[in-house]
Coordinates of C-alpha atoms and ligand atoms in Angstrom, one line a residue:
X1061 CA 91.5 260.0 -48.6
X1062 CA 92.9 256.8 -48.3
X1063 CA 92.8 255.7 -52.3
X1064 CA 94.3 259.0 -53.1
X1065 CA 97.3 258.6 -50.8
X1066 CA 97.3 254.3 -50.7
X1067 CA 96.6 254.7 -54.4
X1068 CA 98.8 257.7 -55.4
X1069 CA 102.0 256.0 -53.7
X1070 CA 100.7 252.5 -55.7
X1071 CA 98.8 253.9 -58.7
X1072 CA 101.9 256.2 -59.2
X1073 CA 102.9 255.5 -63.1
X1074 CA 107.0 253.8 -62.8
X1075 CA 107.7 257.3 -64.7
X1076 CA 107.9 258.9 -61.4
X1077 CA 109.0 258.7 -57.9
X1078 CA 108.6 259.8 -55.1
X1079 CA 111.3 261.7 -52.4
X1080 CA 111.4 259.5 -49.2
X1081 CA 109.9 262.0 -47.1
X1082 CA 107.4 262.2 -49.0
X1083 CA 106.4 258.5 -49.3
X1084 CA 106.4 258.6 -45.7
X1085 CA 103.3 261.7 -45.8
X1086 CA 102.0 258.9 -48.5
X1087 CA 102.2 255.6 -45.7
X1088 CA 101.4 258.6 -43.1
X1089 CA 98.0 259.7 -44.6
X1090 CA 97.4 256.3 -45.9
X1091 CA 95.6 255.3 -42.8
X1092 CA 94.3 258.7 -42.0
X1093 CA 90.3 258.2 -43.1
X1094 CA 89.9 262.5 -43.9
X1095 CA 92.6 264.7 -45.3
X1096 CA 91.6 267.8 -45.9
X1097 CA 93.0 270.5 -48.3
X1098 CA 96.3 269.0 -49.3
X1099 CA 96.9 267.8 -52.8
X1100 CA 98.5 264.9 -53.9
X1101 CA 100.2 264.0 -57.2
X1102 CA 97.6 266.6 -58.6
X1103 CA 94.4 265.1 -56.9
X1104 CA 92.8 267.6 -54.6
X1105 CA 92.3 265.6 -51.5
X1106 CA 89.4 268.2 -50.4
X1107 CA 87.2 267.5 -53.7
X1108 CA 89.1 263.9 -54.2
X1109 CA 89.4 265.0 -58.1
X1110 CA 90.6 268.4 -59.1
X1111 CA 91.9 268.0 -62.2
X1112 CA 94.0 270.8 -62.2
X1113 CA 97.9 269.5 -61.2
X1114 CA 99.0 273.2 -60.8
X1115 CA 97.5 272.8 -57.0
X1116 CA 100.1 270.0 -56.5
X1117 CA 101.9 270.6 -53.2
X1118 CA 103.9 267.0 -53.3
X1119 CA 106.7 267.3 -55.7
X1120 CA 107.2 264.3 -58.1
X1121 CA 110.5 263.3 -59.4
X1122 CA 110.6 262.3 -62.8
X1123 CA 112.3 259.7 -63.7
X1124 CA 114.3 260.3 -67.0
X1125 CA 115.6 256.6 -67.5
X1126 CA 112.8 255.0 -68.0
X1127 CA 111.6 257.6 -70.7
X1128 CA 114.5 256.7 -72.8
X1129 CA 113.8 253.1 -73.0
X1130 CA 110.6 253.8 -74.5
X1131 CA 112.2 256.2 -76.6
X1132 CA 115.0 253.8 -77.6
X1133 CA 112.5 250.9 -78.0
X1134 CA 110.0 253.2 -80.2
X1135 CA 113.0 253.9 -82.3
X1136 CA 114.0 250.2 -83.1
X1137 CA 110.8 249.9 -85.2
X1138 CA 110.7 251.0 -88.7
X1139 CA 109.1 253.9 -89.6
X1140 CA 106.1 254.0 -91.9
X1141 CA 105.4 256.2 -94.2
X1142 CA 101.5 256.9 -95.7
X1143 CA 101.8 259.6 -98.3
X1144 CA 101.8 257.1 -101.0
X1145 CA 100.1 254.2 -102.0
X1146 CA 103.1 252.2 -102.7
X1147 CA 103.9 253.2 -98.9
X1148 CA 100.3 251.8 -98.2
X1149 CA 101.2 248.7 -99.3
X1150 CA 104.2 247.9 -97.1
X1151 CA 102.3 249.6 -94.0
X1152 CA 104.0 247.5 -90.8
X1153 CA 102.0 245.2 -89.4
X1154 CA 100.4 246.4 -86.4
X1155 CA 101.2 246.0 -82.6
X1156 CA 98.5 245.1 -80.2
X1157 CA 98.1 244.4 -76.4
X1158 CA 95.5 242.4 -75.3
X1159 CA 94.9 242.2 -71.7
X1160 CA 92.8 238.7 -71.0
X1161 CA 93.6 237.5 -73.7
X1162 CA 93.6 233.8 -72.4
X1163 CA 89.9 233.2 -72.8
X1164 CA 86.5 234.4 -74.1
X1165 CA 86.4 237.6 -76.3
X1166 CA 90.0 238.7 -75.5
X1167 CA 91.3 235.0 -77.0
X1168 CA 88.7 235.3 -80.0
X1169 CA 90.3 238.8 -81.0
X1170 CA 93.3 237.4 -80.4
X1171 CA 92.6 235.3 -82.7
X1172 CA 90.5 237.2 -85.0
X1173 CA 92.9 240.1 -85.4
X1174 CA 96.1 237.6 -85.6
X1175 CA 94.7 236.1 -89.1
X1176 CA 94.4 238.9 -90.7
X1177 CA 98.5 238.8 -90.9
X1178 CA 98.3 242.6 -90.4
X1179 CA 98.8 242.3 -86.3
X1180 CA 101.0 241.2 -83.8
X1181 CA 99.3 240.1 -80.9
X1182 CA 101.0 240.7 -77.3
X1183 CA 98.8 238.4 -75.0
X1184 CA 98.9 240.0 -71.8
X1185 CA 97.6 237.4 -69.2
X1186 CA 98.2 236.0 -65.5
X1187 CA 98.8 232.9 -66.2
X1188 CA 101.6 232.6 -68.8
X1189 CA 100.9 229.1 -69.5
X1190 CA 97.0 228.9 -69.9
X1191 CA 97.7 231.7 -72.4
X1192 CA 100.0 229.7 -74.8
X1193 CA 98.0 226.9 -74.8
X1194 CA 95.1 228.8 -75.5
X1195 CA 96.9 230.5 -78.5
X1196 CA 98.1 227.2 -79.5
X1197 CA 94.5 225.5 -79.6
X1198 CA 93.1 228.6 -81.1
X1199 CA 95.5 227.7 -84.0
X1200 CA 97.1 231.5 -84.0
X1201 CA 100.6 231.0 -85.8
X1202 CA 103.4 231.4 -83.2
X1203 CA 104.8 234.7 -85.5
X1204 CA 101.8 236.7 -84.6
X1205 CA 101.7 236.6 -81.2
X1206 CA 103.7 237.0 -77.7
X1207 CA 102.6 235.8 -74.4
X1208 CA 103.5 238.3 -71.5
X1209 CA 102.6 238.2 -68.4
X1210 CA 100.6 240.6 -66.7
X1211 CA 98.5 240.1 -63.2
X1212 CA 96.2 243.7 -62.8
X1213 CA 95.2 242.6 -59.9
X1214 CA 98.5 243.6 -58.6
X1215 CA 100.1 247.3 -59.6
X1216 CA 103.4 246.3 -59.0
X1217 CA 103.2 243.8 -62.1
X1218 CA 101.3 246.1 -64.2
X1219 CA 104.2 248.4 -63.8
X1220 CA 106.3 245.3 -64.7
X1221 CA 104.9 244.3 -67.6
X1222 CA 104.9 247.8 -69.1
X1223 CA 108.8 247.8 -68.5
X1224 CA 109.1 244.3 -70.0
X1225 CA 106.9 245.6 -72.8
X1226 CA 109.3 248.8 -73.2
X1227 CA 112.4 246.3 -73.3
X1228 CA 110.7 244.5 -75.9
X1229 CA 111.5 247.2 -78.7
X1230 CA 107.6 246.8 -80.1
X1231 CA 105.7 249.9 -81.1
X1232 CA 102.3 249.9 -79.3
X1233 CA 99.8 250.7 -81.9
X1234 CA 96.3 249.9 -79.9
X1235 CA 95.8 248.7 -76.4
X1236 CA 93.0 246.8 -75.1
X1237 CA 91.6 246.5 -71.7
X1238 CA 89.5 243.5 -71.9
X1239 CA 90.7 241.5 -69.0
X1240 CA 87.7 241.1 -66.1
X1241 CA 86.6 239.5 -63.0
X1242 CA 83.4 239.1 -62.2
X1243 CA 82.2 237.0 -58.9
X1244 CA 78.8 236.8 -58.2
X1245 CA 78.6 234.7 -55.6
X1246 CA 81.1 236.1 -53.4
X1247 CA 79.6 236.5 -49.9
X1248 CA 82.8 238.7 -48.5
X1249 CA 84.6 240.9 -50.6
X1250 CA 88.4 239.5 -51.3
X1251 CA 91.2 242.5 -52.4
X1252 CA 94.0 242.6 -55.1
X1253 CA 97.9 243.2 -53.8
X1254 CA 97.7 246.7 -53.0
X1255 CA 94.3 246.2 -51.0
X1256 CA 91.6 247.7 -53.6
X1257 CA 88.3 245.2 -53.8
X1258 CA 89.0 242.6 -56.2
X1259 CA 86.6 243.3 -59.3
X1260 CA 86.9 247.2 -59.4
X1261 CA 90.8 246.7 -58.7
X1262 CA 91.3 244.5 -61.4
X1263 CA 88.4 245.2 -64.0
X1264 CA 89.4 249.3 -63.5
X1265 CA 91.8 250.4 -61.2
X1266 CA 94.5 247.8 -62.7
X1267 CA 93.5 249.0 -66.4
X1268 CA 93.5 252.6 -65.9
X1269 CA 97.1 252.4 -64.4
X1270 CA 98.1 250.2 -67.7
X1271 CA 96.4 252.7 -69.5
X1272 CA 97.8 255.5 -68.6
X1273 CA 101.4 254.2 -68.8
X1274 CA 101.2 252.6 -71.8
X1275 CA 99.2 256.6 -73.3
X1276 CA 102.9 257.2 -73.3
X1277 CA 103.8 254.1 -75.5
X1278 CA 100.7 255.0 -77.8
X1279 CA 101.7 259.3 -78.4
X1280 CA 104.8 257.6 -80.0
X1281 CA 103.1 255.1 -82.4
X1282 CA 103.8 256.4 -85.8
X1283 CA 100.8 253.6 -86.8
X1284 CA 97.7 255.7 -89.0
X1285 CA 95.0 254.8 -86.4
X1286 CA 96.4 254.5 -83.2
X1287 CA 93.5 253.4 -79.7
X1288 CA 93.0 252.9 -76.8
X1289 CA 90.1 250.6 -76.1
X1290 CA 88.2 249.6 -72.6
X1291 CA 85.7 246.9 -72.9
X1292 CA 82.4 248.1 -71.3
X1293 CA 79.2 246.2 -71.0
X1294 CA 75.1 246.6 -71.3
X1295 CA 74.6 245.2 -67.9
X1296 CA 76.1 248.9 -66.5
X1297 CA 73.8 250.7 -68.1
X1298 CA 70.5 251.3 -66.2
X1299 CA 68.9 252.9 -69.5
X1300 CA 68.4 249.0 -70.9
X1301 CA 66.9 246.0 -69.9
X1302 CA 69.9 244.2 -68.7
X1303 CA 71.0 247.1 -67.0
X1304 CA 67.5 246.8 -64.7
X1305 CA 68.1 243.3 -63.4
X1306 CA 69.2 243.5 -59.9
X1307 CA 71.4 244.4 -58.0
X1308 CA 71.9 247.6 -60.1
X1309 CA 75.0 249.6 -61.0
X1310 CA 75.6 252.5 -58.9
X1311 CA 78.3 254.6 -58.7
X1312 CA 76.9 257.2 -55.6
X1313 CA 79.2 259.6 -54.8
X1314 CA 81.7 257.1 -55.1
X1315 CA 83.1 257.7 -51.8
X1316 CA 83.9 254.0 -51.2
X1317 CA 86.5 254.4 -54.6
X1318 CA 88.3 257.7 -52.7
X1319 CA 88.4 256.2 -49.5
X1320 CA 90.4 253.2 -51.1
X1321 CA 88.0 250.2 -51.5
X1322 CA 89.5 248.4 -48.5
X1323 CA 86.6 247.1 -46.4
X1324 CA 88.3 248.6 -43.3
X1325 CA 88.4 252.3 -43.1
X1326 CA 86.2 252.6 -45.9
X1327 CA 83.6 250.2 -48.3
X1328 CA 84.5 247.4 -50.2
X1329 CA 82.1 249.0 -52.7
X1330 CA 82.3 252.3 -55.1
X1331 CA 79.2 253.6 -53.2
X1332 CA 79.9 253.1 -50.3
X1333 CA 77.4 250.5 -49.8
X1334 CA 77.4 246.4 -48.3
X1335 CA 79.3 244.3 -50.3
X1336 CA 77.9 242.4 -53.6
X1337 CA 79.5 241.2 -56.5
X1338 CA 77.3 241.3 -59.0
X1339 CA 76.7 244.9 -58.6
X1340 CA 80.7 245.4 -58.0
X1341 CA 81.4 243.9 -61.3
X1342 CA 78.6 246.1 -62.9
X1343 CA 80.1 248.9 -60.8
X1344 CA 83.3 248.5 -62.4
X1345 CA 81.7 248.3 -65.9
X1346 CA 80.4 251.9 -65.5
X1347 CA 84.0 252.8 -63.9
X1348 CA 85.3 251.7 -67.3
X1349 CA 82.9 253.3 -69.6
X1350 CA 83.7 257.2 -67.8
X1351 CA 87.5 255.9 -68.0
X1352 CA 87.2 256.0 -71.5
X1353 CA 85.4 259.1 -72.1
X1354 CA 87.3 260.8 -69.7
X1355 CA 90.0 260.2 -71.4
X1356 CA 88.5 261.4 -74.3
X1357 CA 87.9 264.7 -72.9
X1358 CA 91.5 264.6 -71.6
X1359 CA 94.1 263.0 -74.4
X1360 CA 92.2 262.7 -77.3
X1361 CA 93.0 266.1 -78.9
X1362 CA 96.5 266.3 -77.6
X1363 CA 97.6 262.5 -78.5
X1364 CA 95.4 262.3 -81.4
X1365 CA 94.4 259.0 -79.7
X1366 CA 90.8 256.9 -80.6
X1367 CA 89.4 256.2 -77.2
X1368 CA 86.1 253.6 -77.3
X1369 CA 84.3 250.8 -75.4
X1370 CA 82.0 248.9 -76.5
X1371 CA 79.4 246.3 -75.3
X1372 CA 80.2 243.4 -77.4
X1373 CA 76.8 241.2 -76.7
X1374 CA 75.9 238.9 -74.5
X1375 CA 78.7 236.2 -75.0
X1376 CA 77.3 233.9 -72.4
X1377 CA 79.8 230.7 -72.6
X1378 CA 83.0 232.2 -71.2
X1379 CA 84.9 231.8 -68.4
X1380 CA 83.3 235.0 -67.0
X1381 CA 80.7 233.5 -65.3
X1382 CA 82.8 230.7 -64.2
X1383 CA 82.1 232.2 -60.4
X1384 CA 78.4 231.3 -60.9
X1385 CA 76.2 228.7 -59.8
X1386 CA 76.6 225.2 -61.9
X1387 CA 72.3 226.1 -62.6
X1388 CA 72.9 229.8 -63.8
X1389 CA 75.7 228.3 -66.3
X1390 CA 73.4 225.5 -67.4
X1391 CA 70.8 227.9 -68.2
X1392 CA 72.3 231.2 -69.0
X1393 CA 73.4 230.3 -72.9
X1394 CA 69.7 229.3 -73.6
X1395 CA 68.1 232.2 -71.8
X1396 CA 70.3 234.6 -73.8
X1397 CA 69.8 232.7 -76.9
X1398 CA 65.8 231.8 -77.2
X1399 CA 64.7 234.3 -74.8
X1400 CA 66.4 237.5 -74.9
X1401 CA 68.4 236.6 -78.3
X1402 CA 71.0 239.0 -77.2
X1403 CA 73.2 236.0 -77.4
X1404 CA 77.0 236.2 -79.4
X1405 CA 79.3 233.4 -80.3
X1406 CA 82.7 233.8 -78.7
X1407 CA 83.8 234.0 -82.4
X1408 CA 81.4 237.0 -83.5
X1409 CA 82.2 238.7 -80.3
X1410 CA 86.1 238.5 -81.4
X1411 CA 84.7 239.9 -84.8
X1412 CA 83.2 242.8 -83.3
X1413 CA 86.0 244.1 -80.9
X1414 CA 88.8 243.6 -83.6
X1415 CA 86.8 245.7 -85.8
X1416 CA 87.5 248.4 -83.2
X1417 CA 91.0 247.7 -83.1
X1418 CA 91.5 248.1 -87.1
X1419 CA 88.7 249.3 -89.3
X1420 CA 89.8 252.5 -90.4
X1421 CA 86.4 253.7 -90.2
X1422 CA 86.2 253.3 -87.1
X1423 CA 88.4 256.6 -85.9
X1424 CA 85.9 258.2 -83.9
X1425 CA 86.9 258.9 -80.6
X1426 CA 84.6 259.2 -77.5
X1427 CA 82.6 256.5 -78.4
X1428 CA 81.0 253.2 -77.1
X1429 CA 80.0 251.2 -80.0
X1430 CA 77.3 248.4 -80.2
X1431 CA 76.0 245.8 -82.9
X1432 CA 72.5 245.3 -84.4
X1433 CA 70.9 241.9 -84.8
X1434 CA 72.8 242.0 -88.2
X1435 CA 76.3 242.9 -86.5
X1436 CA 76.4 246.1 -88.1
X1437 CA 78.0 248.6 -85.6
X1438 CA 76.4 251.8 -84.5
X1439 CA 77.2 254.5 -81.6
X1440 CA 74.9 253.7 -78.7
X1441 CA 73.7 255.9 -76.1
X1442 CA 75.0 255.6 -72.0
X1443 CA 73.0 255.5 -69.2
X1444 CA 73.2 258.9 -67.3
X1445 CA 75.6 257.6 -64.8
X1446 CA 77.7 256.1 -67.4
X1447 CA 78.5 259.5 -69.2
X1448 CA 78.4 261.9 -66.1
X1449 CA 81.0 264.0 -66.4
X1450 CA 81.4 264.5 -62.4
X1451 CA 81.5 260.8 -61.6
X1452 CA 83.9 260.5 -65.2
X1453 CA 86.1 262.8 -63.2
X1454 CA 86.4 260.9 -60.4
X1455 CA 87.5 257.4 -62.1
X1456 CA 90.7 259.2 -63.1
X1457 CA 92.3 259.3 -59.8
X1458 CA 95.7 260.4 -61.0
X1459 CA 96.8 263.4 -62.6
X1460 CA 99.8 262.5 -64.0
X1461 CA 102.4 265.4 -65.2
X1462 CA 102.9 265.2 -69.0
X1463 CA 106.3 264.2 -69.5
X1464 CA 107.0 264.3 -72.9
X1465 CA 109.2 267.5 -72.5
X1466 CA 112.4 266.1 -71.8
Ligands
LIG1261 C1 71.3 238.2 -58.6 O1 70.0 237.6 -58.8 C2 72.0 237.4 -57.6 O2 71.5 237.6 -56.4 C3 73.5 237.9 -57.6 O3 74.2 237.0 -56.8 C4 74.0 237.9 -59.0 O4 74.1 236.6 -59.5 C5 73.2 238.7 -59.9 O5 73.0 239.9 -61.9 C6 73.7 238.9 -61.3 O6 71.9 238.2 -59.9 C7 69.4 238.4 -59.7 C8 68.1 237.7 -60.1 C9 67.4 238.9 -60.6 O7 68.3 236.8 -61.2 C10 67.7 235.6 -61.1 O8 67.4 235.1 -60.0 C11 67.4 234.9 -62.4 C12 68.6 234.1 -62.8 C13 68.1 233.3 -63.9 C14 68.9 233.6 -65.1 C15 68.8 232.6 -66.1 C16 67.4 232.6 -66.6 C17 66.9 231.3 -66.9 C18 65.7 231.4 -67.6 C19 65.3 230.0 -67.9 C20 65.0 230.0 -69.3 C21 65.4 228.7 -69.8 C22 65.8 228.9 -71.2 C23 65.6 227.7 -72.0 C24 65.5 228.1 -73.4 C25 65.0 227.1 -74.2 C26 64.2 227.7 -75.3 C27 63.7 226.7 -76.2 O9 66.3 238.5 -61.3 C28 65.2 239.1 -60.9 O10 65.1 239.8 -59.9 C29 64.1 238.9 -61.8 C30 63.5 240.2 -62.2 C31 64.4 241.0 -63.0 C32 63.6 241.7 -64.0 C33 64.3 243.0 -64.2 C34 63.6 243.7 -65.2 C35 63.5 245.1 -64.8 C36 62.9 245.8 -65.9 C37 62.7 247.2 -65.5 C38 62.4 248.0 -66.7 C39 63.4 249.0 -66.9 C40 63.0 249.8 -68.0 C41 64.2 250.2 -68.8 C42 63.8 250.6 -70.1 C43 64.8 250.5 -71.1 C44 64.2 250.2 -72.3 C45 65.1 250.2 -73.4
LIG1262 P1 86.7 235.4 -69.6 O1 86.6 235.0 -68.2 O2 86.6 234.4 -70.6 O3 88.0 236.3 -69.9 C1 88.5 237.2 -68.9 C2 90.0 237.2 -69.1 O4 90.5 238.1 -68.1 C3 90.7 235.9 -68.9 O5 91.7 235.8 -69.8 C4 91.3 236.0 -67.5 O6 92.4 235.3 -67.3 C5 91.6 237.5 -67.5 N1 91.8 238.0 -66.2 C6 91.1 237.9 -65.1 N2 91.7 238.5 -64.0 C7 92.9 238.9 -64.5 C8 94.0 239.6 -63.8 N3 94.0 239.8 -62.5 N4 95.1 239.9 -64.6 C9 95.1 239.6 -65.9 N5 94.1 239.0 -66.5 C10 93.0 238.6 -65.8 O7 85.5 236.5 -69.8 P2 85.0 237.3 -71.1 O8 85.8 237.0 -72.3 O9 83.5 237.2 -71.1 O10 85.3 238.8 -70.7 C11 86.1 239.7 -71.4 C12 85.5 241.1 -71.3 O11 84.2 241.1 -71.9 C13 85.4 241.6 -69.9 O12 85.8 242.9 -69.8 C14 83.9 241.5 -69.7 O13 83.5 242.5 -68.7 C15 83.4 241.8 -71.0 N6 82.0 241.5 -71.3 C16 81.6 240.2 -71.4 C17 80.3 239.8 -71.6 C18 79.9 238.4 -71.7 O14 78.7 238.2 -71.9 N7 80.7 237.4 -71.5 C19 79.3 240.8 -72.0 C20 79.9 242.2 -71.9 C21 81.1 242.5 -71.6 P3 92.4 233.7 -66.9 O15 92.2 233.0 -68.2 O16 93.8 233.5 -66.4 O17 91.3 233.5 -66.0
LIG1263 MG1 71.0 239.4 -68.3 C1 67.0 241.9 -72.6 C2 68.0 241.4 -72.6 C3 69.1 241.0 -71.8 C4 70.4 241.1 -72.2 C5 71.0 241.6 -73.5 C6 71.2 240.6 -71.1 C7 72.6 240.6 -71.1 N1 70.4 240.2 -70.0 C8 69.1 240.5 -70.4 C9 67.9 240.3 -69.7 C10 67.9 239.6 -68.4 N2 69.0 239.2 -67.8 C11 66.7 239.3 -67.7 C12 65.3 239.7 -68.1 C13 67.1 238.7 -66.5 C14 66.2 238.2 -65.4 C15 65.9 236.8 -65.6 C16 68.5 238.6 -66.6 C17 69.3 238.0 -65.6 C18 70.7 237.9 -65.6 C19 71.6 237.4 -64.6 C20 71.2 236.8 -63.4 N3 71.5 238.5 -66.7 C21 72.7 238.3 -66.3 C22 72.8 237.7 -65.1 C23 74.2 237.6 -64.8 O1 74.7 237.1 -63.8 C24 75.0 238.3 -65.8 C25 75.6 239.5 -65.2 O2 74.9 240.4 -64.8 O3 76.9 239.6 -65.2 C26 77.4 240.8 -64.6 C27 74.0 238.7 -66.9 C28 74.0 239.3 -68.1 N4 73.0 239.6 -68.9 C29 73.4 240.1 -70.1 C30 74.8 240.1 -70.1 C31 75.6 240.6 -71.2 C32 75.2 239.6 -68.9 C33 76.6 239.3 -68.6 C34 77.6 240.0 -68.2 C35 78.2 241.3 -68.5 O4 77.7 242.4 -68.4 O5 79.4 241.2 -68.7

């Protein structure tokens, strides 16, 4: 299928590569629309998702190089230790990417999470300079952040920025993917670098390549609470209100995600279905919430990793809906406000995602947390597309070989 093989070559973490001949299978079967019964990188093209890598008839290289920088630049950070309370006391402070991070709720934890003192905020956003001044007009003192650049509409720099990230020596304690497109108005569907649809490229495909590179970054934190968080959203869940409000999430069998969300031998769209952006950004919502409890199911016992999302209320001033007609901005803070009151400051919303990057209460993995009218956090309940298991599955579209036995 065309994402497994167009993907695989592209979604392929910089761990690894690939033999020559083999690459050219990858470009071959890239435009072949069926591939039956071969196995890629530990996807079963037949099912599109076997989990099980011991089917994997492509041989990958590992690449032993690149593991050492991050073992080198895990080893530059000082070691904590937690038996004691006077240890307690001088606990490091703690190292946090941001993707996003520019804007909205991923500026206002940023923010939230920087003056506290106790983290270090690594900005990860396209455009370098919107990001600096943002942290500068936020008022976030320059020693508690770093501005790098990542674009996850493009895999090429989300391999880069994890390298640059590695070569900056810092532990990576929790990772947030926050970043999001969302473009409602669209009328044909435009495509990141490697030719994936634009909002499930970037809002998922882009994060779950971060994500599963930077796992590798996050087994090595020696940090007491170390997470992994993906920013999910009430509008993908069809067991709410929000979630009603056409056009509706739908995942389907997802064929238009395996067959490489190209527009040309397969549908812009996870269903398979005409293009809309509304529903493609809702789309990728769901694609996010299954990431993260698939890789519950997955990492979480092995890494000893908190995975969570969270729907962080209707924050209806930022950028997001920058796409959107100049009415629907006008009226869309009010509505949320008066009518539906489901309405969050940018600053609460900041509040309430950097409380799942450091309250140590907040350890349970598996979870996709939610506030009350008094902003007290409870576990909230998916919509049954949102926690099938099959569909979950199928959002991980690499099996990547656990390297950590060098
Ligand atoms: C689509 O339109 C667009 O086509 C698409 O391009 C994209 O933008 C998409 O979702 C985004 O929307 C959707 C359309 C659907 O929305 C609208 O046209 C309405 C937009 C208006 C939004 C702003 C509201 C402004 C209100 C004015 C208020 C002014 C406030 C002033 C306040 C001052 C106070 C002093 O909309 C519709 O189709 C409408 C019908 C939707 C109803 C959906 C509800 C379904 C409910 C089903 C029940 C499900 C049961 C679930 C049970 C769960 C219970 C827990
Ligand atoms: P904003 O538009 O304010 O923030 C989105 C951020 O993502 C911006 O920093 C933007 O960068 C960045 N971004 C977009 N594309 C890319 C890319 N290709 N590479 C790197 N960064 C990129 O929106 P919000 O703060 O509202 O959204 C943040 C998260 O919250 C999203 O995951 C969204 O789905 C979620 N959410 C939002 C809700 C809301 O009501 N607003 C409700 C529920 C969930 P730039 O500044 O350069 O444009
Ligand atoms: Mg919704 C009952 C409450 C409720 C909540 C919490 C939201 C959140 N919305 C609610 C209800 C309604 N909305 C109703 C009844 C309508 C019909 C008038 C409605 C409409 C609506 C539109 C057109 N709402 C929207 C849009 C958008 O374009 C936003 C969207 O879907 O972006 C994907 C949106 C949102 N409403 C929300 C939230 C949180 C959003 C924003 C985005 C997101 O999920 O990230």
């Amino acid at each position: 299928m065309a994402l497994q093989s167009a993907a695989a070559a592209t979604l392929l973490p910089s761990a690894f590569s690939i033999p020559k001949e083999e690459m050219w299978y990858l470009l071959q079967s890239k435009s072949s629309a069926y591939l039956k019964n071969s196995t890629l990188l530990g996807i079963s093209l037949s099912d599109h998702v076997k989990a099980d890598s011991s089917s994997c008839s492509l041989r990958i290289k590992r690449d032993c190089n690149q593991r050492n920088l991050a073992i080198q630049a895990v080893a530059t950070t000082p070691a904590i230790n937690v038996s004691t309370p006077e240890a307690k006391k001088t606990l490091r402070k703690g190292s946090v990417v941001i993707t996003g991070a520019s804007s909205g709720l991923g500026l206002a934890t940023a923010k939230a999470l920087a003056e506290t003192g106790k983290w270090h905020v690594i900005m990860a956003c396209r455009d370098f300079l919107k990001a600096e001044r943002a942290a500068k007009s936020a008022g976030i003192a320059k020693d508690n952040y770093t501005v790098m650049h990542l674009d996850l509409a493009s895999l090429d720099s989300v391999r880069q920025f994890v390298d640059n990230f590695r070569r900056s020596g810092r532990p990576l304690d929790v990772l947030v993917c926050n970043a999001a497109v969302y473009l409602p108005t669209a009328k044909e569907p435009t495509f990141t670098a490697d030719g994936f649809e634009l909002s499930v490229g970037t809002n998922h495909l882009g994060h779950f390549l971060l994500s599963r590179l930077m796992m590798e970054d996050l087994k090595q934190s020696d940090y007491p609470s170390k997470r992994l968080i993906i920013v999910g959203s009430i509008t993908g869940n069809t067991n709410t209100l929000a979630g009603n409000v056409p056009p509706k999430a739908y995942l389907g069998d997802m064929r238009g995600l395996v067959g490489g969300l190209n527009g040309l031998n397969s549908s812009a769209m996870v269903d398979g279905g005409e293009f809309d952006g509304a529903k493609a950004y809702k789309d990728s919502k769901v694609c996010n919430m299954l990431t993260m409890q698939e890789f519950h199911r997955r990492y979480h016992e092995e890494t000893g990793i908190t995975f969570a999302s969270l729907y962080p209320g209707c924050i209806a001033t930022t950028g997001l809906f920058r796409e959107h007609i100049p009415l629907f901005r006008i009226l869309f803070p009010p509505f949320q406000k008066y009518i539906t009151k489901g309405f969050v400051s940018e600053e609460e919303s900041g509040k309430r995602l950097a409380q799942v990057v450091s309250d140590p209460t907040l350890t349970k993995s598996g979870v996709y947390w939610s506030w009350n009218k008094d902003s007290a956090n409870f576990e909230n309940q998916l919509s049954q597309e949102a926690s099938d298991v099959e569909k979950a599955r199928k959002t991980n579209l690499v099996e990547v070989e656990d390297f950590t036995e060098y």
